[in-house]
Short mmCIF file of C-alpha atoms in Angstrom, two decimals:
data_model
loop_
_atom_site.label_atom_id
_atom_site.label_comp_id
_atom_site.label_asym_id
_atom_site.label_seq_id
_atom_site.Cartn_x
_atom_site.Cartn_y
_atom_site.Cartn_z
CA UNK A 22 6.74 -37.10 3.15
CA UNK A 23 9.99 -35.63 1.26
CA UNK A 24 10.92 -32.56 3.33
CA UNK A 25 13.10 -31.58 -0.09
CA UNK A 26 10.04 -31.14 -2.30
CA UNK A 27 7.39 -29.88 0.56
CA UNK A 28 6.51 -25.92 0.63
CA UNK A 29 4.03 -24.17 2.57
CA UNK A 30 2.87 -20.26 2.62
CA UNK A 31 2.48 -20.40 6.43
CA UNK A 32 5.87 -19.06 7.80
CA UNK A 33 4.67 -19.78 10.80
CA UNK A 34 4.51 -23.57 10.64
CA UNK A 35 7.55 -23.59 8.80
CA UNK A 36 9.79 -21.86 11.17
CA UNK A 37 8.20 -24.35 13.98
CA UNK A 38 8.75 -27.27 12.30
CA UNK A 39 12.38 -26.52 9.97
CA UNK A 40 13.39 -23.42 11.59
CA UNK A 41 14.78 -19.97 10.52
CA UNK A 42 16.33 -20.66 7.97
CA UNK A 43 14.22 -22.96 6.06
CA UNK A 44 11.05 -20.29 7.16
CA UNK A 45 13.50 -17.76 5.72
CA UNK A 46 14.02 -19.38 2.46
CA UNK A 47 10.26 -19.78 2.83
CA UNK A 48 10.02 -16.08 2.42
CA UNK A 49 12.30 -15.08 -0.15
CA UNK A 50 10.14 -18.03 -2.38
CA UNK A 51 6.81 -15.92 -1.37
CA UNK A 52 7.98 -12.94 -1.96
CA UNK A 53 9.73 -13.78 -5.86
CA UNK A 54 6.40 -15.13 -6.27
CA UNK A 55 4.18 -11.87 -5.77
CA UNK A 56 6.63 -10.13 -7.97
CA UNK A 57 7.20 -12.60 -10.22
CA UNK A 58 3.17 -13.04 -11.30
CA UNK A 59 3.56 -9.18 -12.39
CA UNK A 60 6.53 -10.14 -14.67
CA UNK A 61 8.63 -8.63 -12.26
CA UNK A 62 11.74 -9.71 -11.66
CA UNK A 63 13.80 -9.01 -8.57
CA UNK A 64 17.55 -9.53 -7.37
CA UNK A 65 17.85 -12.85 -5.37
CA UNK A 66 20.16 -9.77 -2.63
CA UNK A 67 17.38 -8.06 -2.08
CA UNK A 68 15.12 -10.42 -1.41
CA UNK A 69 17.49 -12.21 0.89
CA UNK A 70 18.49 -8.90 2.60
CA UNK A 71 14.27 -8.40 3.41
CA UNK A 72 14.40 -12.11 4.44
CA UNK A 73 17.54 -11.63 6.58
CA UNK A 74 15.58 -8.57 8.55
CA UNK A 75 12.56 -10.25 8.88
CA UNK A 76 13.95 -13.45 10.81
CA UNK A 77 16.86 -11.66 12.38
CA UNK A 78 15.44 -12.74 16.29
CA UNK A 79 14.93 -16.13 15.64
CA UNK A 80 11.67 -15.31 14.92
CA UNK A 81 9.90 -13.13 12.18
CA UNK A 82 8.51 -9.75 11.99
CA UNK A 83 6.03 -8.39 9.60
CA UNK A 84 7.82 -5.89 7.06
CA UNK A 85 5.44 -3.13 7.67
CA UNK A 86 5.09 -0.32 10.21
CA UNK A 87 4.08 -2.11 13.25
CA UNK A 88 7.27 -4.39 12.58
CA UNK A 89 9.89 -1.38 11.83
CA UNK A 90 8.42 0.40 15.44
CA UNK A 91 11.10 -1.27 17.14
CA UNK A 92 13.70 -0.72 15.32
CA UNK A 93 15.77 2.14 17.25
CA UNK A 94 16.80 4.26 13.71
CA UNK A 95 14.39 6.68 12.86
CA UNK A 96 15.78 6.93 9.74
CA UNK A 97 14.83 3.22 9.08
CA UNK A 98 11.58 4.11 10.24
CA UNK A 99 10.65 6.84 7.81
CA UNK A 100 12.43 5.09 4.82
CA UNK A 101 9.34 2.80 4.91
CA UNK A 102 5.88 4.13 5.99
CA UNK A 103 4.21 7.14 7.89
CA UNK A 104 7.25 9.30 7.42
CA UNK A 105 5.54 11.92 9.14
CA UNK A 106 4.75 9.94 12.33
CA UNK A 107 8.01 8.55 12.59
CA UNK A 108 10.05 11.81 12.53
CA UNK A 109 7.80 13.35 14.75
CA UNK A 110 8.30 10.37 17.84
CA UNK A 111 11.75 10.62 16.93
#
């Protein structure tokens, strides 16, 4: 098996078996992909800077609203999804 040439679309596996960072590379590769079959192209920051948020535990978090109710700035809340929700809890 060459660990150099080996990808996988489960984050989760990855993360177990190479860690953060390799499950964190892991998702900046997904995510370039989705754009990338629209002809979309997207800064390799931003990606990393999703990437980064998502595996900032040691673990990773979904980037949707059930992963940003944690977060303790409203205003990061309601820059994403459900707005309304968000600013009224807060």
């Amino acid at each position: 098996l060459e660990w150099t040439s080996t990808t996988s679309n489960d984050i989760h596996a990855v993360l177990g078996t190479l860690g953060v960072e390799a499950a964190r590379a892991q998702i900046v590769s997904e995510i370039a992909g989705v754009f990338a079959v629209y002809g979309i192209s997207v800064d390799y920051r931003h990606l990393s800077l999703i990437a980064d948020y998502m595996t900032r535990q040691g673990t990773y978090l979904p980037f949707n609203r059930s992963g940003m109710e944690w977060s303790a700035s409203p205003l990061l809340k309601m820059s994403f999804e459900s707005t309304v929700t968000f600013l009224r809890s807060a």
